[in-house]
Short mmCIF file of C-alpha atoms in Angstrom, two decimals:
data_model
loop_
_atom_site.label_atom_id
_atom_site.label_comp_id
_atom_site.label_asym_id
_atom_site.label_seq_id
_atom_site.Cartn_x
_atom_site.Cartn_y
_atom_site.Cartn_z
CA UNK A 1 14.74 24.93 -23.05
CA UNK A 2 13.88 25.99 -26.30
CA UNK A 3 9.96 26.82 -27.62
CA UNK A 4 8.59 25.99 -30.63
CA UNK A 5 5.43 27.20 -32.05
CA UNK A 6 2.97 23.96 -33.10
CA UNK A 7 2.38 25.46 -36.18
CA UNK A 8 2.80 28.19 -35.52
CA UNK A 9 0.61 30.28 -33.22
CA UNK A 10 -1.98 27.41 -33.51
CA UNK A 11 -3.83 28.06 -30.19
CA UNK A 12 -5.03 31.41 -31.21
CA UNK A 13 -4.77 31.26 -35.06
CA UNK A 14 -5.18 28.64 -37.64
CA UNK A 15 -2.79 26.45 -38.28
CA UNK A 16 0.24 26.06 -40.52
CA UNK A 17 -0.56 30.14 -41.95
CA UNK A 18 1.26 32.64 -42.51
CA UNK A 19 -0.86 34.57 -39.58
CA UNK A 20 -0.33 31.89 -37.79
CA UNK A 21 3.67 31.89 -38.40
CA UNK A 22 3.49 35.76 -37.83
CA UNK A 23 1.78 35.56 -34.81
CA UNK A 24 4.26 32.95 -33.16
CA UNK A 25 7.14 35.14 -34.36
CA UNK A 26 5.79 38.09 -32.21
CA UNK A 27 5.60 35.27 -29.24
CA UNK A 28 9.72 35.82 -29.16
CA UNK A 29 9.46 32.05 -29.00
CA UNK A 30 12.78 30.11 -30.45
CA UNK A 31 11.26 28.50 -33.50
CA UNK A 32 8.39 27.22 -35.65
CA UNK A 33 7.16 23.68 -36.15
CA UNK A 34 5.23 23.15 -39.46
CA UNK A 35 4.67 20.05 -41.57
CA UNK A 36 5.19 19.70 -45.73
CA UNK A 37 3.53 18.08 -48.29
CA UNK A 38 3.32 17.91 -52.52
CA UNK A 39 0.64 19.52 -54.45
CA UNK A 40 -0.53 17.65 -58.00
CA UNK A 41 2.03 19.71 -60.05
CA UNK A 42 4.93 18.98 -57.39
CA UNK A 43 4.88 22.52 -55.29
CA UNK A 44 5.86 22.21 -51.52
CA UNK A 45 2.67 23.37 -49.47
CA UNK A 46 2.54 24.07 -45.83
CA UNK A 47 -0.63 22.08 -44.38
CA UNK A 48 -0.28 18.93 -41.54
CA UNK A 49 -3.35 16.29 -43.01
CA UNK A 50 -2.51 14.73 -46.56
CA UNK A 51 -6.37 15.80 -46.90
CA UNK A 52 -7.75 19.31 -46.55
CA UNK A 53 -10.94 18.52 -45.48
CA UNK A 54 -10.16 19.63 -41.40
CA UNK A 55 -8.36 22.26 -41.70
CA UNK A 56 -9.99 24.01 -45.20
CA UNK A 57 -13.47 24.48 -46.47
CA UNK A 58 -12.51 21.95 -49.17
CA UNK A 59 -12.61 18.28 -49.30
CA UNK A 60 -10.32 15.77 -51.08
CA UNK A 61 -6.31 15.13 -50.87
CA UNK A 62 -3.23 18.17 -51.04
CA UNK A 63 -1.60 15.79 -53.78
CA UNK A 64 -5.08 15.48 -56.27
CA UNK A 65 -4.65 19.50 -56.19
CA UNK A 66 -2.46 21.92 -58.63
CA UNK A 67 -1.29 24.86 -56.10
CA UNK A 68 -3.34 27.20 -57.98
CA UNK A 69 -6.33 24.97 -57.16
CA UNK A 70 -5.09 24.48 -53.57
CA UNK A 71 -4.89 28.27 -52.42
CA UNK A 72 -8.69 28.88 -53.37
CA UNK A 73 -9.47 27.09 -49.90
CA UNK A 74 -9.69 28.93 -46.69
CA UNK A 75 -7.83 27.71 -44.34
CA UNK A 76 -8.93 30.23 -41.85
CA UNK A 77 -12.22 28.71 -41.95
CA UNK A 78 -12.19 27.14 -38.05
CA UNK A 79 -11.06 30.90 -36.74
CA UNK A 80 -13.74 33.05 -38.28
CA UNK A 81 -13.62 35.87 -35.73
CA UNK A 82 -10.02 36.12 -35.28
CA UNK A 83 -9.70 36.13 -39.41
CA UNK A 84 -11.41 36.21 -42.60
CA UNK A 85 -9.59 34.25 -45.49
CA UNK A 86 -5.93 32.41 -45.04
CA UNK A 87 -4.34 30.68 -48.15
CA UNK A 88 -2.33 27.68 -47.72
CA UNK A 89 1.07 29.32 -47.91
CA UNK A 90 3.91 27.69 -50.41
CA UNK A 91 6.78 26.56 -48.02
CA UNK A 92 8.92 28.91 -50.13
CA UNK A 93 6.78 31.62 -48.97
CA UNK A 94 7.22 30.51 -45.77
CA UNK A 95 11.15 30.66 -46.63
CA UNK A 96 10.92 33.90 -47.68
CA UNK A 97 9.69 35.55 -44.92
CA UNK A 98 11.35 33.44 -42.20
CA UNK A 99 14.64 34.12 -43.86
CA UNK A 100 14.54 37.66 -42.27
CA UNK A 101 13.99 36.16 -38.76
CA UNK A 102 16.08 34.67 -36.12
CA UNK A 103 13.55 31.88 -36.17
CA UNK A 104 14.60 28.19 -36.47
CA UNK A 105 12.03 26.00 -38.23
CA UNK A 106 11.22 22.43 -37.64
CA UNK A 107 10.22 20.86 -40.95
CA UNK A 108 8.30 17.93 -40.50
CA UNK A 109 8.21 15.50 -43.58
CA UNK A 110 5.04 14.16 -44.26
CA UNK A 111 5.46 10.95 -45.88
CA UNK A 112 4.06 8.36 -43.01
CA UNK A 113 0.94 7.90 -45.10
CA UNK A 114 1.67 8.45 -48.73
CA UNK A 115 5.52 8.98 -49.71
CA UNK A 116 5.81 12.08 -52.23
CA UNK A 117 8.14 11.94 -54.87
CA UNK A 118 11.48 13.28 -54.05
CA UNK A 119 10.05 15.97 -51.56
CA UNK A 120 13.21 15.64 -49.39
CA UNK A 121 15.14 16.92 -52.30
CA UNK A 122 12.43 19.82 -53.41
CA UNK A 123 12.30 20.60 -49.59
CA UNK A 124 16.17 21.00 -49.40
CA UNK A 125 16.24 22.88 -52.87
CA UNK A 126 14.19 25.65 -51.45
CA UNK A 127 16.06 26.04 -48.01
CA UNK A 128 19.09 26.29 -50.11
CA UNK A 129 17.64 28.90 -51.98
CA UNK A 130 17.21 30.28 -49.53
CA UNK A 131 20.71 30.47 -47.52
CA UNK A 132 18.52 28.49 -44.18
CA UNK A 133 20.84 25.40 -44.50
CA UNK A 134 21.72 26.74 -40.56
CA UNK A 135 18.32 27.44 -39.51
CA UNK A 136 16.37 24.45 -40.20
CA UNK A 137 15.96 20.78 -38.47
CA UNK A 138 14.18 17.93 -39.75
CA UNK A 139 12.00 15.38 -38.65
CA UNK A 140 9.48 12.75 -39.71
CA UNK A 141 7.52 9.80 -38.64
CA UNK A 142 8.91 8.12 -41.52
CA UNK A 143 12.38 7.70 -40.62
CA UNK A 144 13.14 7.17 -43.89
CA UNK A 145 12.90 10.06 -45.16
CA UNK A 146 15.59 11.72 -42.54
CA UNK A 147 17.81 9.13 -43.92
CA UNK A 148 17.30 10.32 -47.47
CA UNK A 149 17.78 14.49 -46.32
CA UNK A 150 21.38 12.83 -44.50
CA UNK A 151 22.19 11.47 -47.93
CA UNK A 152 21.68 15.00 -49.61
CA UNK A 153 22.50 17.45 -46.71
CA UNK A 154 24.66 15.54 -44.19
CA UNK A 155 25.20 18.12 -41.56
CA UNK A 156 21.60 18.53 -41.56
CA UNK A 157 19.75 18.07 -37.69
CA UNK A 158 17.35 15.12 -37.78
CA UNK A 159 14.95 14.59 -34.84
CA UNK A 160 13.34 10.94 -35.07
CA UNK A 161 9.23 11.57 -34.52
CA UNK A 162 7.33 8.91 -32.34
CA UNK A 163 3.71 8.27 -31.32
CA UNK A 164 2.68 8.89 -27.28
CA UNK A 165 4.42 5.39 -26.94
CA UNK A 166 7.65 6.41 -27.95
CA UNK A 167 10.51 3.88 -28.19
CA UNK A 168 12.85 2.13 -26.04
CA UNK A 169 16.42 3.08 -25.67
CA UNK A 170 15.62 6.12 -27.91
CA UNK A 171 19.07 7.75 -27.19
CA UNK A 172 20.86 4.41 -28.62
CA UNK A 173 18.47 4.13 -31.55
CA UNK A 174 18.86 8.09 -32.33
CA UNK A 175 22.53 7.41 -32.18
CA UNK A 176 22.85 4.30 -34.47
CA UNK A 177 20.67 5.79 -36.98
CA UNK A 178 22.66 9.39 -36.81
CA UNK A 179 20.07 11.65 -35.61
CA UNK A 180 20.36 14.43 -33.22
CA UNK A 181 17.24 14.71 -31.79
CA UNK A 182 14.50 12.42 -30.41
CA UNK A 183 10.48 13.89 -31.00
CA UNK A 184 8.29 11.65 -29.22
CA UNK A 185 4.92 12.67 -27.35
CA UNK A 186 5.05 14.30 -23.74
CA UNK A 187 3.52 11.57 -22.52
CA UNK A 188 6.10 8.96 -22.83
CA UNK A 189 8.75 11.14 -21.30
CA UNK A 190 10.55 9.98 -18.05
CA UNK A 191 13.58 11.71 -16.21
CA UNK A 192 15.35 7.92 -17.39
CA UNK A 193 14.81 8.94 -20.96
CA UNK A 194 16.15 12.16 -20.67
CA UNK A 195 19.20 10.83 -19.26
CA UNK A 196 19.38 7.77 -21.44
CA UNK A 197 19.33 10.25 -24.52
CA UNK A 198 21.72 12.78 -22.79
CA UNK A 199 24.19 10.03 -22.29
CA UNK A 200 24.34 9.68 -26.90
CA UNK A 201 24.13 13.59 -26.91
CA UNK A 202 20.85 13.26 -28.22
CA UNK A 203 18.40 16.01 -27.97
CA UNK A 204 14.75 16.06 -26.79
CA UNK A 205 12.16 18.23 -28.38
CA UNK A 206 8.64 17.08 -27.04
CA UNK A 207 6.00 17.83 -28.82
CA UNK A 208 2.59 19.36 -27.61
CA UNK A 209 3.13 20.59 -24.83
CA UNK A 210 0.26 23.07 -23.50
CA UNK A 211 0.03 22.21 -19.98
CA UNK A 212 1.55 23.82 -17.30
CA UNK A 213 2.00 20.81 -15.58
CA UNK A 214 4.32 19.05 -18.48
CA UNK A 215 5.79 22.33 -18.97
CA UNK A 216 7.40 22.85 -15.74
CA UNK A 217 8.47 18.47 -15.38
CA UNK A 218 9.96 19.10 -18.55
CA UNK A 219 12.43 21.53 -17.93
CA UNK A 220 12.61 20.36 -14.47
CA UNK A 221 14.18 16.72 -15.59
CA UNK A 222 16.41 19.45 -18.62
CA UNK A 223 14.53 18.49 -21.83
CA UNK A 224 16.02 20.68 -25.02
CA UNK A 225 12.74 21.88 -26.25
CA UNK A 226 9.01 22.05 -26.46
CA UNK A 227 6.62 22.07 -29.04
CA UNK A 228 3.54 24.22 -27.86
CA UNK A 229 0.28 25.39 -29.20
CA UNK A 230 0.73 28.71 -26.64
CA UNK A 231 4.31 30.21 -27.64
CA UNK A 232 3.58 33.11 -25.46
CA UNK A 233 3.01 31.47 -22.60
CA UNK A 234 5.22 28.91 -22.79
CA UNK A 235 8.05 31.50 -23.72
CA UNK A 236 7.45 33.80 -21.03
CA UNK A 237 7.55 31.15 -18.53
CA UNK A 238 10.78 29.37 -19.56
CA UNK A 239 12.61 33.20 -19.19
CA UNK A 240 10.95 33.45 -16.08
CA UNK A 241 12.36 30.86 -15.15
CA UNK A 242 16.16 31.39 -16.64
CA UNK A 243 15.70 34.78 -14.57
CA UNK A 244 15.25 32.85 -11.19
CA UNK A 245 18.39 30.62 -11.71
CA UNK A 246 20.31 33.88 -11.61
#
């Protein structure tokens, strides 16, 4: 079962920067989870909310912001003893530095509130820049928007993102619409839906997942991966476990 840090190391550092990334990377954990959106003059920014008033000590939306504007925030604001001032990376920052990793990275596409003008294709550009057409999945609330990345990069891995709620016969529906993967909640997660997605080769990567109790039903009933707040722990207890099956 594979980890992925919720992003990144967002239990102990703040969210979606590059400490954060850093931090997970030191976890050992599989991947990194982290969410994209458009600035005002069209640069790909690493943040989750289309506003930055939660997670910055600014106010107002990512998209009403030029980059240079954008990185004046902190958003290191919420973890004042564990940092002073975090930027808002670039995701081709982000690509940069991952790129010398063995770290996967889940992109999630943020267009399930406001859809950003060809940010598939800028998103793709830079992971082709890059050389991390192997390294990288996809997924998105707006399903759409996996559709378009299948139109430009066709063997790319698409995971279909759904609420707590999730959706019925997600295997089937991941199948029809040529995903890989299936994202939903933890909470919606059954050993049935595990084995109706197993039986499309469809892949489960449940996202958060910080209890130990979800943790260990979860790999019990053979779910592909977790996304976690706590890498570490989460890491070191899956290779615990691998350690015990032999």
């Amino acid at each position: 079962m594979k980890v992925f840090a919720h992003r990144g190391y967002s239990g102990r550092y703040p969210e979606n920067t590059m400490l954060a990334f850093q931090k997970a990377a030191e976890t050992g954990c599989d991947g990194i989870e982290l969410d994209v959106q458009l600035t005002k003059d069209d640069v790909v920014v690493v943040i989750h909310d289309e506003a930055i008033d939660r997670t910055t000590d600014g106010k107002g939306m990512v998209r009403n912001y030029t980059y240079e504007e954008l990185k004046k925030f902190n958003a290191g604001v919420s973890f004042g003893k564990v940092t002073d001032f975090q930027y808002i990376p670039t995701f081709d920052e982000y690509c940069a530095w991952v790129a010398g990793t063995d770290l996967c990275t889940n992109i999630e596409i943020k267009t399930g509130h406001y859809y950003y003008k060809d940010i598939e294709k800028k998103t793709l550009d830079i992971i082709h820049k890059h050389g991390l057409e192997k390294k990288v999945m996809f997924s998105s609330f707006n399903h759409m928007s996996l559709v378009r990345v299948k139109e430009l990069m066709p063997e790319a891995e698409c995971g279909a993102l759904l609420g707590e709620a999730g959706i019925g016969n997600a295997g089937y529906y991941c199948h029809v619409q040529g995903f890989e993967c299936y994202h939903p909640g933890y909470q919606c997660i059954t050993k049935a839906v595990v084995d109706e997605c197993d039986r499309y080769g469809i892949k489960i990567n449940a996202w958060t997942v910080n209890g130990m109790h979800q943790l260990e039903q979860l790999y019990e009933w053979g779910c592909n991966g977790i996304i976690t707040n706590y890498p570490e722990v989460c890491k070191a207890w899956v290779e615990y476990k691998e350690r015990d099956k032999h």
